């Protein structure tokens, strides 16, 4: 198995409800290490650029508005098959379809306000991590 890194974002709905510690405990209990972390308020330009792949989709403006509605916690998770493991721990995007015990089943308010984001592939993870973190900020 390969040790990987993936980007994780704890979204505004979760930071507003002070769930950062509970969410991070799930990542750590699931075998992932937090090797970089910062709490930030995304600007509209940052959110539009980060989610640019969705620009032509109907939900883009709502997504950007949501992601700038409050602080987020950006982090890099590391571990064996971290990308897939993170996605298992997060659960399905739609919390109604998420497995019991997953972050989205326990904490999400809706499909949009689903508490967490995670990279979906090694290439995406590398791009997303580099978007928010300098190499010197990752201290595994």
XYZ file of N, CA, C and O in Angstrom:
560
model
N 0.830 -1.191 0.000
C 0.000 0.000 0.000
C 0.868 1.246 0.000
O 1.929 1.268 0.606
N 0.365 2.277 -0.630
C 1.132 3.516 -0.750
C 0.695 4.541 0.282
O -0.493 4.714 0.540
N 1.694 5.216 0.847
C 1.394 6.359 1.715
C 1.095 7.531 0.793
O 1.865 7.838 -0.116
N -0.058 8.153 0.998
C -0.508 9.264 0.171
C -0.841 10.451 1.058
O -0.995 10.315 2.272
N -0.997 11.575 0.376
C -1.514 12.778 1.025
C -2.752 13.230 0.262
O -2.832 13.077 -0.953
N -3.677 13.820 0.985
C -4.905 14.324 0.379
C -5.321 15.607 1.069
O -4.989 15.819 2.242
N -6.023 16.455 0.340
C -6.544 17.672 0.941
C -7.886 17.376 1.593
O -8.710 16.646 1.047
N -8.083 17.969 2.746
C -9.349 17.905 3.452
C -9.761 19.330 3.795
O -8.924 20.137 4.201
N -11.026 19.630 3.603
C -11.567 20.915 4.032
C -12.743 20.645 4.958
O -13.669 19.909 4.596
N -12.676 21.212 6.144
C -13.835 21.206 7.033
C -14.604 22.478 6.696
O -14.086 23.579 6.842
N -15.812 22.301 6.200
C -16.591 23.385 5.598
C -17.261 24.291 6.639
O -17.345 23.944 7.823
N -17.775 25.448 6.169
C -18.362 26.427 7.093
C -19.491 25.904 7.976
O -19.626 26.344 9.122
N -20.315 24.978 7.476
C -21.398 24.462 8.323
C -20.840 23.749 9.547
O -21.408 23.831 10.634
N -19.712 23.064 9.377
C -19.111 22.327 10.495
C -18.326 23.245 11.427
O -18.368 23.070 12.647
N -17.600 24.216 10.867
C -16.851 25.121 11.758
C -17.823 25.977 12.561
O -17.562 26.272 13.734
N -18.940 26.357 11.951
C -19.949 27.157 12.654
C -20.492 26.406 13.874
O -20.778 26.992 14.912
N -20.581 25.079 13.760
C -21.117 24.256 14.852
C -20.025 23.684 15.742
O -20.290 22.825 16.570
N -18.789 24.172 15.553
C -17.662 23.785 16.403
C -17.402 22.272 16.377
O -17.170 21.650 17.412
N -17.403 21.688 15.165
C -17.223 20.247 14.999
C -15.810 19.853 14.560
O -15.562 18.676 14.305
N -14.897 20.805 14.477
C -13.557 20.512 13.973
C -12.895 19.358 14.721
O -12.359 18.437 14.106
N -12.924 19.387 16.024
C -12.286 18.333 16.819
C -12.919 16.975 16.606
O -12.216 15.960 16.477
N -14.255 16.928 16.563
C -14.952 15.650 16.357
C -14.640 15.080 14.978
O -14.450 13.877 14.821
N -14.593 15.952 13.975
C -14.279 15.499 12.609
C -12.837 15.020 12.538
O -12.545 13.955 11.982
N -11.921 15.778 13.115
C -10.516 15.365 13.088
C -10.302 14.054 13.841
O -9.458 13.243 13.441
N -11.044 13.829 14.907
C -10.930 12.554 15.631
C -11.302 11.389 14.714
O -10.678 10.333 14.761
N -12.301 11.585 13.856
C -12.690 10.517 12.921
C -11.559 10.228 11.928
O -11.291 9.064 11.623
N -10.913 11.289 11.426
C -9.785 11.076 10.519
C -8.663 10.325 11.234
O -8.117 9.349 10.717
N -8.321 10.780 12.417
C -7.218 10.162 13.154
C -7.558 8.746 13.596
O -6.726 7.836 13.480
N -8.774 8.529 14.069
C -9.191 7.178 14.453
C -9.225 6.243 13.249
O -9.075 5.031 13.391
N -9.405 6.824 12.048
C -9.436 6.047 10.814
C -8.063 5.797 10.215
O -7.957 5.279 9.105
N -7.011 6.185 10.927
C -5.657 5.882 10.485
C -4.960 6.974 9.696
O -3.879 6.745 9.149
N -5.557 8.164 9.623
C -4.925 9.273 8.906
C -4.264 10.234 9.890
O -4.762 10.423 11.001
N -3.176 10.836 9.447
C -2.466 11.833 10.254
C -2.694 13.205 9.643
O -2.678 13.349 8.419
N -2.871 14.209 10.481
C -2.986 15.591 10.009
C -1.571 16.155 9.990
O -0.949 16.321 11.036
N -1.055 16.424 8.779
C 0.336 16.880 8.655
C 0.433 18.363 8.303
O 1.530 18.921 8.234
N -0.713 19.003 8.087
C -0.776 20.456 7.883
C -2.209 20.878 8.166
O -3.148 20.138 7.859
N -2.345 22.072 8.753
C -3.699 22.529 9.086
C -3.699 24.033 9.291
O -2.774 24.581 9.903
N -4.750 24.697 8.777
C -4.939 26.114 9.068
C -6.407 26.474 8.906
O -7.110 25.926 8.055
N -6.845 27.388 9.742
C -8.218 27.893 9.695
C -8.182 29.218 8.951
O -7.417 30.108 9.323
N -8.994 29.335 7.896
C -8.982 30.540 7.064
C -10.399 30.931 6.679
O -11.322 30.124 6.734
N -10.520 32.170 6.264
C -11.747 32.661 5.629
C -11.425 32.786 4.149
O -10.594 33.611 3.765
N -12.018 31.945 3.315
C -11.754 32.000 1.884
C -12.342 33.282 1.296
O -13.441 33.700 1.664
N -11.618 33.871 0.367
C -12.152 35.004 -0.388
C -13.007 34.445 -1.527
O -12.899 33.266 -1.891
N -13.813 35.298 -2.113
C -14.619 34.869 -3.254
C -13.711 34.413 -4.395
O -13.972 33.392 -5.034
N -12.627 35.155 -4.639
C -11.704 34.788 -5.718
C -11.072 33.422 -5.463
O -10.942 32.615 -6.392
N -10.677 33.141 -4.221
C -10.091 31.831 -3.896
C -11.106 30.714 -4.143
O -10.773 29.682 -4.732
N -12.327 30.894 -3.652
C -13.348 29.855 -3.801
C -13.703 29.645 -5.275
O -13.844 28.501 -5.724
N -13.828 30.740 -6.033
C -14.147 30.604 -7.453
C -13.031 29.880 -8.202
O -13.295 29.042 -9.066
N -11.802 30.177 -7.875
C -10.680 29.522 -8.530
C -10.595 28.046 -8.130
O -10.435 27.165 -8.980
N -10.707 27.775 -6.849
C -10.589 26.404 -6.355
C -11.673 25.505 -6.963
O -11.402 24.377 -7.354
N -12.897 26.009 -7.027
C -14.010 25.226 -7.554
C -14.270 25.518 -9.032
O -15.337 25.204 -9.560
N -13.301 26.088 -9.728
C -13.437 26.475 -11.125
C -13.890 25.364 -12.050
O -14.556 25.618 -13.055
N -13.560 24.133 -11.730
C -13.963 22.993 -12.552
C -15.493 22.903 -12.638
O -16.038 22.339 -13.590
N -16.186 23.476 -11.670
C -17.655 23.436 -11.639
C -18.301 24.719 -12.171
O -19.512 24.880 -12.080
N -17.497 25.629 -12.717
C -17.980 26.961 -13.102
C -19.244 26.930 -13.973
O -20.120 27.768 -13.828
N -19.356 25.971 -14.872
C -20.496 25.920 -15.795
C -21.712 25.201 -15.212
O -22.751 25.133 -15.857
N -21.580 24.685 -14.026
C -22.686 23.941 -13.424
C -23.622 24.889 -12.672
O -23.195 25.913 -12.148
N -24.860 24.525 -12.589
C -25.879 25.368 -11.981
C -25.644 25.688 -10.513
O -26.097 26.716 -10.023
N -24.926 24.816 -9.807
C -24.723 25.010 -8.379
C -23.479 25.831 -8.038
O -23.213 26.105 -6.870
N -22.708 26.246 -9.051
C -21.418 26.914 -8.816
C -21.544 28.137 -7.917
O -20.823 28.268 -6.921
N -22.442 29.065 -8.232
C -22.553 30.298 -7.437
C -22.971 30.005 -6.006
O -22.448 30.629 -5.066
N -23.890 29.064 -5.816
C -24.304 28.699 -4.466
C -23.152 28.060 -3.696
O -22.977 28.313 -2.499
N -22.371 27.226 -4.377
C -21.221 26.587 -3.747
C -20.209 27.632 -3.285
O -19.735 27.593 -2.143
N -19.886 28.566 -4.148
C -18.937 29.623 -3.793
C -19.473 30.436 -2.618
O -18.758 30.687 -1.639
N -20.733 30.830 -2.684
C -21.330 31.610 -1.590
C -21.264 30.850 -0.276
O -20.952 31.424 0.775
N -21.564 29.564 -0.330
C -21.496 28.736 0.878
C -20.075 28.668 1.422
O -19.847 28.842 2.622
N -19.112 28.429 0.552
C -17.726 28.246 1.006
C -17.099 29.529 1.557
O -16.109 29.454 2.284
N -17.657 30.688 1.242
C -17.143 31.942 1.805
C -18.026 32.462 2.939
O -17.774 33.530 3.481
N -19.033 31.674 3.335
C -19.979 32.115 4.356
C -19.427 32.070 5.779
O -20.041 32.602 6.699
N -18.285 31.440 5.955
C -17.660 31.334 7.271
C -16.302 30.694 7.126
O -15.908 30.294 6.034
N -15.572 30.599 8.231
C -14.239 30.006 8.142
C -14.286 28.523 7.783
O -15.275 27.843 8.041
N -13.190 28.079 7.170
C -12.990 26.661 6.864
C -11.669 26.235 7.494
O -10.817 27.071 7.803
N -11.511 24.945 7.685
C -10.238 24.388 8.140
C -9.662 23.587 6.981
O -10.263 22.611 6.535
N -8.524 24.071 6.488
C -7.803 23.404 5.406
C -6.780 22.492 6.042
O -6.070 22.902 6.970
N -6.665 21.274 5.534
C -5.662 20.378 6.100
C -5.192 19.353 5.090
O -5.876 19.058 4.119
N -4.011 18.859 5.354
C -3.440 17.776 4.571
C -3.441 16.540 5.451
O -2.919 16.572 6.575
N -4.053 15.489 4.945
C -4.093 14.212 5.647
C -3.121 13.260 4.969
O -2.993 13.269 3.749
N -2.470 12.429 5.766
C -1.476 11.491 5.244
C -1.730 10.112 5.828
O -2.099 9.977 7.003
N -1.514 9.095 4.993
C -1.640 7.726 5.463
C -1.693 6.754 4.311
O -1.631 7.142 3.142
N -1.800 5.480 4.647
C -1.928 4.434 3.636
C -3.205 4.671 2.842
O -4.285 4.790 3.421
N -3.063 4.779 1.524
C -4.220 5.006 0.650
C -5.115 6.119 1.178
O -6.338 5.982 1.274
N -4.500 7.244 1.541
C -5.191 8.342 2.216
C -6.375 8.888 1.428
O -7.374 9.287 2.025
N -6.288 8.915 0.112
C -7.377 9.483 -0.685
C -8.637 8.631 -0.526
O -9.709 9.140 -0.175
N -8.515 7.347 -0.747
C -9.664 6.450 -0.612
C -10.128 6.371 0.835
O -11.336 6.365 1.119
N -9.191 6.315 1.749
C -9.544 6.213 3.175
C -10.318 7.454 3.622
O -11.317 7.351 4.328
N -9.851 8.632 3.209
C -10.545 9.865 3.555
C -11.974 9.840 3.016
O -12.918 10.213 3.721
N -12.139 9.380 1.792
C -13.468 9.359 1.185
C -14.386 8.366 1.914
O -15.582 8.620 2.066
N -13.829 7.269 2.392
C -14.618 6.323 3.193
C -15.067 6.968 4.497
O -16.219 6.817 4.912
N -14.161 7.663 5.152
C -14.457 8.300 6.432
C -15.480 9.423 6.251
O -16.358 9.607 7.097
N -15.383 10.159 5.138
C -16.338 11.240 4.877
C -17.733 10.700 4.616
O -18.715 11.253 5.088
N -17.850 9.654 3.813
C -19.147 9.121 3.423
C -19.638 9.750 2.133
O -19.030 10.677 1.594
N -20.741 9.272 1.630
C -21.319 9.736 0.377
C -21.643 11.231 0.445
O -22.004 11.744 1.508
N -21.535 11.901 -0.713
C -21.814 13.336 -0.786
C -23.193 13.661 -0.235
O -23.365 14.627 0.504
N -24.184 12.874 -0.597
C -25.538 13.050 -0.072
C -25.608 12.342 1.280
O -25.505 11.116 1.345
N -25.773 13.083 2.355
C -25.774 12.445 3.679
C -26.847 11.376 3.840
O -26.675 10.450 4.623
N -27.926 11.472 3.074
C -28.974 10.445 3.142
C -28.463 9.094 2.648
O -28.971 8.051 3.062
N -27.435 9.128 1.790
C -26.857 7.890 1.252
C -25.577 7.473 1.960
O -24.984 6.450 1.612
N -25.132 8.255 2.923
C -23.868 7.981 3.616
C -24.035 6.849 4.625
O -25.092 6.700 5.252
N -22.981 6.072 4.765
C -22.999 4.956 5.707
C -22.980 5.454 7.144
O -22.443 6.526 7.445
N -23.563 4.668 8.019
C -23.550 4.984 9.453
C -22.110 5.154 9.925
O -21.217 4.430 9.492
N -21.907 6.117 10.799
C -20.585 6.354 11.375
C -19.696 7.270 10.565
O -18.634 7.658 11.026
N -20.116 7.631 9.345
C -19.301 8.532 8.534
C -19.564 9.986 8.944
O -20.579 10.302 9.573
N -18.641 10.853 8.578
C -18.758 12.266 8.918
C -20.052 12.850 8.366
O -20.794 13.547 9.077
N -20.328 12.585 7.108
C -21.506 13.198 6.492
C -22.802 12.645 7.067
O -23.783 13.378 7.199
N -22.835 11.372 7.430
C -24.039 10.808 8.043
C -24.283 11.473 9.398
O -25.415 11.797 9.745
N -23.221 11.684 10.161
C -23.359 12.223 11.506
C -23.517 13.743 11.564
O -24.217 14.244 12.432
N -22.838 14.465 10.653
C -22.744 15.913 10.826
C -23.317 16.771 9.699
O -23.573 17.954 9.913
N -23.496 16.230 8.499
C -23.945 17.059 7.380
C -25.366 17.572 7.604
O -26.207 16.889 8.186
N -25.597 18.789 7.110
C -26.934 19.378 7.181
C -27.710 19.159 5.885
O -28.933 19.156 5.893
N -26.985 19.000 4.777
C -27.607 18.822 3.461
C -26.545 18.340 2.479
O -25.367 18.210 2.851
N -26.939 18.133 1.230
C -25.962 17.749 0.205
C -24.900 18.837 0.060
O -23.715 18.546 -0.060
N -25.324 20.090 0.080
C -24.378 21.199 -0.070
C -23.596 21.434 1.226
O -22.382 21.547 1.208
N -24.297 21.519 2.329
C -23.656 21.751 3.631
C -23.330 20.390 4.242
O -23.922 19.970 5.231
N -22.368 19.707 3.602
C -22.072 18.331 3.995
C -20.780 18.200 4.802
O -20.189 17.134 4.879
N -20.357 19.297 5.401
C -19.316 19.365 6.421
C -17.877 19.199 5.957
O -16.984 19.746 6.581
N -17.618 18.435 4.901
C -16.235 18.168 4.507
C -16.073 18.054 2.993
O -17.009 17.712 2.275
N -14.859 18.340 2.547
C -14.431 18.123 1.165
C -13.179 17.265 1.222
O -12.355 17.426 2.127
N -13.012 16.402 0.246
C -11.784 15.624 0.130
C -11.430 15.412 -1.327
O -12.313 15.277 -2.177
N -10.160 15.382 -1.607
C -9.683 15.147 -2.977
C -10.165 13.788 -3.466
O -10.327 12.850 -2.688
N -10.342 13.673 -4.804
C -10.889 12.440 -5.357
C -9.888 11.572 -6.110
O -10.230 10.475 -6.526
N -8.665 12.054 -6.309
C -7.666 11.284 -7.061
C -6.271 11.839 -6.732
O -6.155 12.975 -6.269
N -5.221 11.068 -6.984
C -3.868 11.547 -6.677
C -3.518 12.867 -7.365
O -2.914 13.749 -6.731
N -3.907 13.018 -8.631
C -3.590 14.264 -9.351
C -4.337 15.443 -8.745
O -3.777 16.529 -8.576
N -5.599 15.232 -8.431
C -6.409 16.282 -7.813
C -5.844 16.636 -6.448
O -5.761 17.816 -6.087
N -5.470 15.627 -5.669
C -4.917 15.876 -4.334
C -3.667 16.746 -4.430
O -3.518 17.711 -3.670
N -2.774 16.430 -5.343
C -1.541 17.209 -5.499
C -1.856 18.658 -5.851
O -1.268 19.592 -5.286
N -2.795 18.860 -6.777
C -3.166 20.224 -7.184
C -3.829 20.974 -6.030
O -3.532 22.146 -5.787
N -4.762 20.317 -5.341
C -5.493 20.978 -4.270
C -4.587 21.306 -3.082
O -4.716 22.386 -2.498
N -3.698 20.397 -2.736
C -2.763 20.674 -1.646
C -1.893 21.870 -2.000
O -1.726 22.795 -1.195
N -1.356 21.877 -3.215
C -0.487 22.982 -3.648
C -1.241 24.307 -3.729
O -0.644 25.375 -3.570
N -2.543 24.265 -3.956
C -3.340 25.489 -4.034
C -3.341 26.216 -2.677
O -3.284 27.439 -2.636
N -3.384 25.459 -1.589
C -3.518 26.051 -0.265
C -2.261 26.008 0.592
O -2.169 26.756 1.577
N -1.327 25.120 0.305
C -0.179 24.933 1.196
C 1.145 24.990 0.447
O 1.298 24.371 -0.603
N 2.103 25.714 1.023
C 3.489 25.647 0.565
C 4.079 24.359 1.130
O 3.664 23.886 2.197
N 5.050 23.801 0.441
C 5.681 22.581 0.924
C 6.213 22.699 2.340
O 6.150 21.748 3.119
N 6.698 23.875 2.704
C 7.267 24.079 4.042
C 6.196 24.049 5.144
O 6.536 23.923 6.323
N 4.928 24.142 4.774
C 3.845 24.117 5.768
C 3.405 22.693 6.101
O 2.641 22.495 7.040
N 3.868 21.732 5.335
C 3.476 20.336 5.554
C 4.594 19.684 6.345
O 5.714 19.539 5.860
N 4.269 19.323 7.578
C 5.307 18.866 8.503
C 4.966 17.487 9.056
O 4.709 17.304 10.245
N 4.959 16.497 8.165
C 4.602 15.130 8.540
C 5.595 14.513 9.439
O 5.433 13.593 10.141
